[in-house]
C-alpha atoms as a PDB file:
ATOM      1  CA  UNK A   1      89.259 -23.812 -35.486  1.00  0.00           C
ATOM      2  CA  UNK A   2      88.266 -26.448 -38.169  1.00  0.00           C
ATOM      3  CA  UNK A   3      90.179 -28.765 -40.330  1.00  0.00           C
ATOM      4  CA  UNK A   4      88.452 -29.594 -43.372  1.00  0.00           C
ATOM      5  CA  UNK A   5      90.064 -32.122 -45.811  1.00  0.00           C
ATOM      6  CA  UNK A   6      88.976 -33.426 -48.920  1.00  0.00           C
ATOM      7  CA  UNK A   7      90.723 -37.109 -49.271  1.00  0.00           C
ATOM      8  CA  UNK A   8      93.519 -35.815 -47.190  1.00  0.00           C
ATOM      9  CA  UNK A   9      95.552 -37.219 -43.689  1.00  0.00           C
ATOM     10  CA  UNK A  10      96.269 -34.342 -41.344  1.00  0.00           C
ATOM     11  CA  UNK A  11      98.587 -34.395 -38.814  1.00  0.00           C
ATOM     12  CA  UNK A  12      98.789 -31.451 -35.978  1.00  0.00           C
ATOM     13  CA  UNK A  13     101.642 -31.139 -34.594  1.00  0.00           C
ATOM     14  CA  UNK A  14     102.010 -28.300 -31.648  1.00  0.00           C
ATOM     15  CA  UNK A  15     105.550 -28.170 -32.057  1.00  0.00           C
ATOM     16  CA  UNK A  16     104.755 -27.414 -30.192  1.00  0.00           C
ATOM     17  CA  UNK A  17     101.903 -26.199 -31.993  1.00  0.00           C
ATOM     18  CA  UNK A  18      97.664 -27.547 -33.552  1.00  0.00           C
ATOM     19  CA  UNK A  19      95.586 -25.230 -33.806  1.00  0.00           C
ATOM     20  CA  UNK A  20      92.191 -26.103 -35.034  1.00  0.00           C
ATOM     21  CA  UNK A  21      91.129 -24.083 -31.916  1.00  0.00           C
ATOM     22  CA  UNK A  22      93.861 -25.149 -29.653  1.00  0.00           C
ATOM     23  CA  UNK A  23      95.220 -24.556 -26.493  1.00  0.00           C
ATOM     24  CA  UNK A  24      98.760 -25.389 -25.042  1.00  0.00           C
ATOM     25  CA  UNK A  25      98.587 -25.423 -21.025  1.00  0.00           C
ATOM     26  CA  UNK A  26     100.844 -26.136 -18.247  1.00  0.00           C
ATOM     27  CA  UNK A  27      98.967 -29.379 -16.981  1.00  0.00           C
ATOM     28  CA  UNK A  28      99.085 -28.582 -13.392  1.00  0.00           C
ATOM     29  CA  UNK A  29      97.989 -24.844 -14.040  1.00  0.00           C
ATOM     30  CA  UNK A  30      94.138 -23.808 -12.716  1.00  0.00           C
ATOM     31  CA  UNK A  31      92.764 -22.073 -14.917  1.00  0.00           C
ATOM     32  CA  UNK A  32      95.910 -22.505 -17.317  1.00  0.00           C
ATOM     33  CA  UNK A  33      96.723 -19.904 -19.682  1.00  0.00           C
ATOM     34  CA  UNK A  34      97.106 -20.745 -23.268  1.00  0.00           C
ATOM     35  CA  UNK A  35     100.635 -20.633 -24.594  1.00  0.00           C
ATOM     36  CA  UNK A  36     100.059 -20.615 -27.907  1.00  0.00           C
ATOM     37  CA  UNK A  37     100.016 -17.269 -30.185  1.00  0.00           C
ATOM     38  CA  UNK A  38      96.985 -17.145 -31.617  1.00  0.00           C
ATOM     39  CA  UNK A  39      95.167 -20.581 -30.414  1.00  0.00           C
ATOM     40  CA  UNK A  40      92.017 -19.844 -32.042  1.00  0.00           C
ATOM     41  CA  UNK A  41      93.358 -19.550 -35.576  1.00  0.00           C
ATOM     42  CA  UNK A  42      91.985 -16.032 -35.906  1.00  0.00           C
ATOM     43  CA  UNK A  43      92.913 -13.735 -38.752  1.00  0.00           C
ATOM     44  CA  UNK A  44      94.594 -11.771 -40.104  1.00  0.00           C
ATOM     45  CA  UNK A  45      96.585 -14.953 -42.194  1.00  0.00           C
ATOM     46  CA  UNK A  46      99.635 -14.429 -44.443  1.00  0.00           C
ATOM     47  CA  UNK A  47     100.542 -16.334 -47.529  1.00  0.00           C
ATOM     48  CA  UNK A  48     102.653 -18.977 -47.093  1.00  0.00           C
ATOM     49  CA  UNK A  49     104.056 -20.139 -50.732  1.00  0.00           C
ATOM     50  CA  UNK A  50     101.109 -20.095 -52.678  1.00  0.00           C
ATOM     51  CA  UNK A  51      98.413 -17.516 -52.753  1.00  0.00           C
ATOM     52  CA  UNK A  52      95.815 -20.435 -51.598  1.00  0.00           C
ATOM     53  CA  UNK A  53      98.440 -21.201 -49.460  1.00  0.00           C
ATOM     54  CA  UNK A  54      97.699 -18.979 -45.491  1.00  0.00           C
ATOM     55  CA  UNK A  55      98.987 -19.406 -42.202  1.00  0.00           C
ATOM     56  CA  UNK A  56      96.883 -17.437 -39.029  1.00  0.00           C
ATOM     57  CA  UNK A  57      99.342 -15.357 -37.677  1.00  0.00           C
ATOM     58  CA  UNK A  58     101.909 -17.526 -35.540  1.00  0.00           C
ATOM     59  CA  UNK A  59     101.298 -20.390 -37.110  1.00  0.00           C
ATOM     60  CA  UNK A  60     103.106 -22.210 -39.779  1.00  0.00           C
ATOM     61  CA  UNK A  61     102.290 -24.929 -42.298  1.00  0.00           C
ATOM     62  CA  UNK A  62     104.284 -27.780 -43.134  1.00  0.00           C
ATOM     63  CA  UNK A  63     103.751 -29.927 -46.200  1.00  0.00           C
ATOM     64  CA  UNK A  64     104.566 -33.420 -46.315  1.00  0.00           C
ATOM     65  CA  UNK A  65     102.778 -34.443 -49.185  1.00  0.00           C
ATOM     66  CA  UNK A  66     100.351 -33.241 -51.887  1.00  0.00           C
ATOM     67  CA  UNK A  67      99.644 -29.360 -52.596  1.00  0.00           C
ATOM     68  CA  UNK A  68      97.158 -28.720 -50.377  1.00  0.00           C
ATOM     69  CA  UNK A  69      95.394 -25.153 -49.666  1.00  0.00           C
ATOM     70  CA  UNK A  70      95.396 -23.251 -46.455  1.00  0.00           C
ATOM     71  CA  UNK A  71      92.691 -20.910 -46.160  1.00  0.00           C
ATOM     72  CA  UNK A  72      90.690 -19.289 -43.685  1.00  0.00           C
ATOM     73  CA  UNK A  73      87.278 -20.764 -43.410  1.00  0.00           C
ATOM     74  CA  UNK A  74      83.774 -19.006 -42.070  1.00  0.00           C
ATOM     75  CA  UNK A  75      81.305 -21.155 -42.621  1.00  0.00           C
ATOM     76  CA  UNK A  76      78.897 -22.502 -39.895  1.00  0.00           C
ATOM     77  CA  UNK A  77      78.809 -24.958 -38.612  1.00  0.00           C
ATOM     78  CA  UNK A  78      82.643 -25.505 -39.319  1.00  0.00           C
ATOM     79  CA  UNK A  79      84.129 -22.772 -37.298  1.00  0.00           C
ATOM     80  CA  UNK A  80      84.206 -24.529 -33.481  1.00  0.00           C
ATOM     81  CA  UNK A  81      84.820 -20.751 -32.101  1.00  0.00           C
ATOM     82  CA  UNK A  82      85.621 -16.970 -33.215  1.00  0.00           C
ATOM     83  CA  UNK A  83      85.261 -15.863 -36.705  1.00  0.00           C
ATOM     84  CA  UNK A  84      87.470 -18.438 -39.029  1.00  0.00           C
ATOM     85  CA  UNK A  85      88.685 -22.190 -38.517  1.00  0.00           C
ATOM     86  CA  UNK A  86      91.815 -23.124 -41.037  1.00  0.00           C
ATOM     87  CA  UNK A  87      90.588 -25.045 -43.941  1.00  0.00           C
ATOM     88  CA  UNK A  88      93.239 -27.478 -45.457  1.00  0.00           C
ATOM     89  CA  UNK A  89      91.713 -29.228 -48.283  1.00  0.00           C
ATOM     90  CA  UNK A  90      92.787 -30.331 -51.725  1.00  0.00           C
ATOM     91  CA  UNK A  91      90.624 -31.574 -54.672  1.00  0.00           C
ATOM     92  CA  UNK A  92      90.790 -35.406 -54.968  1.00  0.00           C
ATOM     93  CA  UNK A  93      94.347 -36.232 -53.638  1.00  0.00           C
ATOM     94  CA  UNK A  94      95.922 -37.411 -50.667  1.00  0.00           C
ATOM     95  CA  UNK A  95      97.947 -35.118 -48.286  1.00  0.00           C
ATOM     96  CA  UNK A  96      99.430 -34.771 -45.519  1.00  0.00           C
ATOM     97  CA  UNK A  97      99.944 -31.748 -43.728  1.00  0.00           C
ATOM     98  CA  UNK A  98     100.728 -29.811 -39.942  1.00  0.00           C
ATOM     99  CA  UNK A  99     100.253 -26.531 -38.583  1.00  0.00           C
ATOM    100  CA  UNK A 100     102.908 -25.375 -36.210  1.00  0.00           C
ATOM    101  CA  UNK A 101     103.998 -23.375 -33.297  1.00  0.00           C
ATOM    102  CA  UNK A 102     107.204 -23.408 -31.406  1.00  0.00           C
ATOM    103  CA  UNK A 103     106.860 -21.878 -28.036  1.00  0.00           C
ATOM    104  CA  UNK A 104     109.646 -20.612 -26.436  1.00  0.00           C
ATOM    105  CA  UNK A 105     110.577 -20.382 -22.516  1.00  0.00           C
ATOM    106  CA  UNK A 106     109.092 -23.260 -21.119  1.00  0.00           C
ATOM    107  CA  UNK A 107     111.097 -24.938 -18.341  1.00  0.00           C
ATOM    108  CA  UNK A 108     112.171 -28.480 -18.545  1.00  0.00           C
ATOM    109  CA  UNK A 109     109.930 -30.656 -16.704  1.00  0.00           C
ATOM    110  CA  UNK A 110     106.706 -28.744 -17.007  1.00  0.00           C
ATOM    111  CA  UNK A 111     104.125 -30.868 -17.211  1.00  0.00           C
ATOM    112  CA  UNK A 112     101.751 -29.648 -20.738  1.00  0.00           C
ATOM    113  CA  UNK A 113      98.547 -30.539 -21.955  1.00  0.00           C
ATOM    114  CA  UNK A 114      97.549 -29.727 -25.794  1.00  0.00           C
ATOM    115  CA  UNK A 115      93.578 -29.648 -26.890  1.00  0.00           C
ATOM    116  CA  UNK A 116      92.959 -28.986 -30.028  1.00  0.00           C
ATOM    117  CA  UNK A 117      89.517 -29.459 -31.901  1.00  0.00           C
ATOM    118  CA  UNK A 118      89.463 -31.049 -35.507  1.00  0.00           C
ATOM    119  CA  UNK A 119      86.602 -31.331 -38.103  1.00  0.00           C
ATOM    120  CA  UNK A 120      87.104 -33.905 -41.374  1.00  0.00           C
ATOM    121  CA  UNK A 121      85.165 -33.269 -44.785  1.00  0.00           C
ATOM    122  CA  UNK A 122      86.028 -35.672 -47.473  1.00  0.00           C
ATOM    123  CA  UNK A 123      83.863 -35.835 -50.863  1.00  0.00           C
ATOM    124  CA  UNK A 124      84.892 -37.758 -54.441  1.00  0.00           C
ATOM    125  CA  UNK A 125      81.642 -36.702 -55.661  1.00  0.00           C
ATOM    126  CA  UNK A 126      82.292 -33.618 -58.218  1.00  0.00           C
ATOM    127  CA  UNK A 127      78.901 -33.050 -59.209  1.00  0.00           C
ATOM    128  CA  UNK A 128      77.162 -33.209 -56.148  1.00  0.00           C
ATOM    129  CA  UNK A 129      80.035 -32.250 -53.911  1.00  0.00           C
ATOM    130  CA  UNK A 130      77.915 -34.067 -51.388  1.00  0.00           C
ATOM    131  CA  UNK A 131      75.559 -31.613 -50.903  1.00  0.00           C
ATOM    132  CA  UNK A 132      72.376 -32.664 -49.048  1.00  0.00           C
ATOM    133  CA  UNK A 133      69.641 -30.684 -47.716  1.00  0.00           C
ATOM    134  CA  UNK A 134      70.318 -30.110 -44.052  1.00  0.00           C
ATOM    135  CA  UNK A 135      73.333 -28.764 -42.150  1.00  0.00           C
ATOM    136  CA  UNK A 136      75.890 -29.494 -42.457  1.00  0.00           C
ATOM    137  CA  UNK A 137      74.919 -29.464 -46.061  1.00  0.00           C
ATOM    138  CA  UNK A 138      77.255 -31.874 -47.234  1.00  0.00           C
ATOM    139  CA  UNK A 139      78.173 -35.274 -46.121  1.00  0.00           C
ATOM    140  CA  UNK A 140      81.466 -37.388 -46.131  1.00  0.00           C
ATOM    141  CA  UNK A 141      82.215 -39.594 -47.729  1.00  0.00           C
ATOM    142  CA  UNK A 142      83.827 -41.623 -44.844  1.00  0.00           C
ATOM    143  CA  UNK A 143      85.436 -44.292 -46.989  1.00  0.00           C
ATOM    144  CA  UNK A 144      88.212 -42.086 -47.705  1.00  0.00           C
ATOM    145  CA  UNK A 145      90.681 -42.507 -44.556  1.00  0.00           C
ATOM    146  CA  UNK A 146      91.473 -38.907 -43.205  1.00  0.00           C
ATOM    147  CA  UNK A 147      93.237 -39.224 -39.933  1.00  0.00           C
ATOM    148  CA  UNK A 148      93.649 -36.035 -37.817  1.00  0.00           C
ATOM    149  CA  UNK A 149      96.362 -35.699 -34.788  1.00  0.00           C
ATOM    150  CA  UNK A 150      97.559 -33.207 -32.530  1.00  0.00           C
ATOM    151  CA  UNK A 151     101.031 -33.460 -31.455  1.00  0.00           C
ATOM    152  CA  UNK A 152     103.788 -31.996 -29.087  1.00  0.00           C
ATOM    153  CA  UNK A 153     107.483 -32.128 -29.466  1.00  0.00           C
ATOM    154  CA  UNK A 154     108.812 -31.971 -26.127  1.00  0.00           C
ATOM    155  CA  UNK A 155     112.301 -31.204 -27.263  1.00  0.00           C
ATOM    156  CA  UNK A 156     110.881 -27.845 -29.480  1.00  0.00           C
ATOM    157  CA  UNK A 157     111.544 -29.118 -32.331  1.00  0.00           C
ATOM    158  CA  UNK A 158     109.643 -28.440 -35.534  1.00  0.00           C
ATOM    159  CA  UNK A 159     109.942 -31.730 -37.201  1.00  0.00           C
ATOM    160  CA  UNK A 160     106.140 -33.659 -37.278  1.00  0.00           C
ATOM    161  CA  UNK A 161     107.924 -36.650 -38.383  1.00  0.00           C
ATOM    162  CA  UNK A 162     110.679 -36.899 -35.486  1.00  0.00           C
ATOM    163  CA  UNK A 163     110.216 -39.967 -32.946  1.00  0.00           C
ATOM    164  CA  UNK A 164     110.302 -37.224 -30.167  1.00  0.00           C
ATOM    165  CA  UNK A 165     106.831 -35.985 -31.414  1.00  0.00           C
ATOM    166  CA  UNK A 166     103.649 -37.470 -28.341  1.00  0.00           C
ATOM    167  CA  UNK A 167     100.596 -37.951 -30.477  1.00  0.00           C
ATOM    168  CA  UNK A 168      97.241 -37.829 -29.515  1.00  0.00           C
ATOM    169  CA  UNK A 169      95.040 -40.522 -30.172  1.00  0.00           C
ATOM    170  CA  UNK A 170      94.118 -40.819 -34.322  1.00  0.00           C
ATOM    171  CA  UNK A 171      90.910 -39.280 -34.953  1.00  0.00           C
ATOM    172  CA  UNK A 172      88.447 -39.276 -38.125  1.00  0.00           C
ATOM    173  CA  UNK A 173      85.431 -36.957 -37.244  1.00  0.00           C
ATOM    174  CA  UNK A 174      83.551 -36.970 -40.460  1.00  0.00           C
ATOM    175  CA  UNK A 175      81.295 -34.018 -40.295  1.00  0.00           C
ATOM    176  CA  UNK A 176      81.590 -33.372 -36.486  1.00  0.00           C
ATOM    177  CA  UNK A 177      83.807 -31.885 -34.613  1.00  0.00           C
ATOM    178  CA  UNK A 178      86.196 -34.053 -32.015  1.00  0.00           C
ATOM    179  CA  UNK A 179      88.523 -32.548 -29.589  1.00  0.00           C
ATOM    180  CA  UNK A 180      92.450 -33.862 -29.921  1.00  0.00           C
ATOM    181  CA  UNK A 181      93.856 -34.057 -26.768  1.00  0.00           C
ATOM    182  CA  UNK A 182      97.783 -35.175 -25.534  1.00  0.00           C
ATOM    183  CA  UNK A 183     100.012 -34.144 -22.752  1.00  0.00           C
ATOM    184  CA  UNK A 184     104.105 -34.541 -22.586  1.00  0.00           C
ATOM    185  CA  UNK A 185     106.548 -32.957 -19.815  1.00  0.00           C
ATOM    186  CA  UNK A 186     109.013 -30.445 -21.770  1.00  0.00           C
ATOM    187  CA  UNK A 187     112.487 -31.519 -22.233  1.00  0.00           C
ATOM    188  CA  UNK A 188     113.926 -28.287 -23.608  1.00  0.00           C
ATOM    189  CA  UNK A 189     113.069 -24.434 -23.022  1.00  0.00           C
END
């Protein structure tokens, strides 16, 4: 999955949900199975609002602020694996932004590990679009502060904003991709 924001903050939250490509695993589980619906952000997406406003299927998009779109995304090198990554971008404003996924039937006390793989695009440039000559055929503008997370709500909860969320470490991979990586122990089934 991919994450591509123009002048944007993102913040995953695995609530437990990320997907950018991500994968929700009992810690302690070899090889562990991924417990999210849809982890690789595959199609087929649904409109969610707005018709530049998708959602893979069992996902869901919160909006904190801005009016970003959501939109699948096929573009090499920008999709980390499968078909599509989920492209949240919006034209020279700030937003912020997190995919979701509330999985069900976990018992309290299971130790879980999310991964989830982010890419960050931001450009001011509206003539150029900051196209340059070799792949990835544009480059950042890395002034602009994007910070990508993944999170996990322990409780279940679907609030990215409640103190119960564990974040992973703040990334900003400008043109790259960077794997997003934070474990918790489930509090609630």
């Amino acid at each position: 999955m991919i994450l591509k924001l123009c002048r944007g903050a993102l913040a995953l939250a695995a609530l437990l949900t990320l997907g950018l490509g991500a994968a929700l695993r009992v810690a302690a589980q070899q090889p562990a199975p991924n417990l999210l619906t849809n982890g690789d952000l595959e199609t087929p997406y649904y409109a969610q609002g707005a018709a530049t406003r998708t959602v893979p299927q069992g996902w869901g998009l919160w909006i904190g602020a801005g009016a970003p779109d959501a939109l699948p995304h096929k573009d090499s090198p920008r999709v980390h694996s499968g078909a599509v990554s989920w492209h949240l971008r919006q034209d020279g404003d700030v937003f912020t932004a997190a995919g979701y996924q509330q999985v069900s039937e976990i018992a309290p006390g299971t130790a879980l590990e999310l991964i989830a793989h982010g890419w960050a695009f931001a450009c001011a440039d509206a003539a150029t679009r900051c196209a340059i000559p070799t792949p990835p055929y544009a480059q950042s503008d890395e002034t602009a502060g994007i910070t990508l997370r993944a999170g996990i709500d322990p409780t279940g909860g679907l609030d990215p904003l409640s103190s119960a969320v564990q974040w992973s470490e703040n990334a900003a991979p400008y043109d790259q991709w960077a794997t997003l990586r934070v474990t918790a122990t489930a509090q609630a089934e």
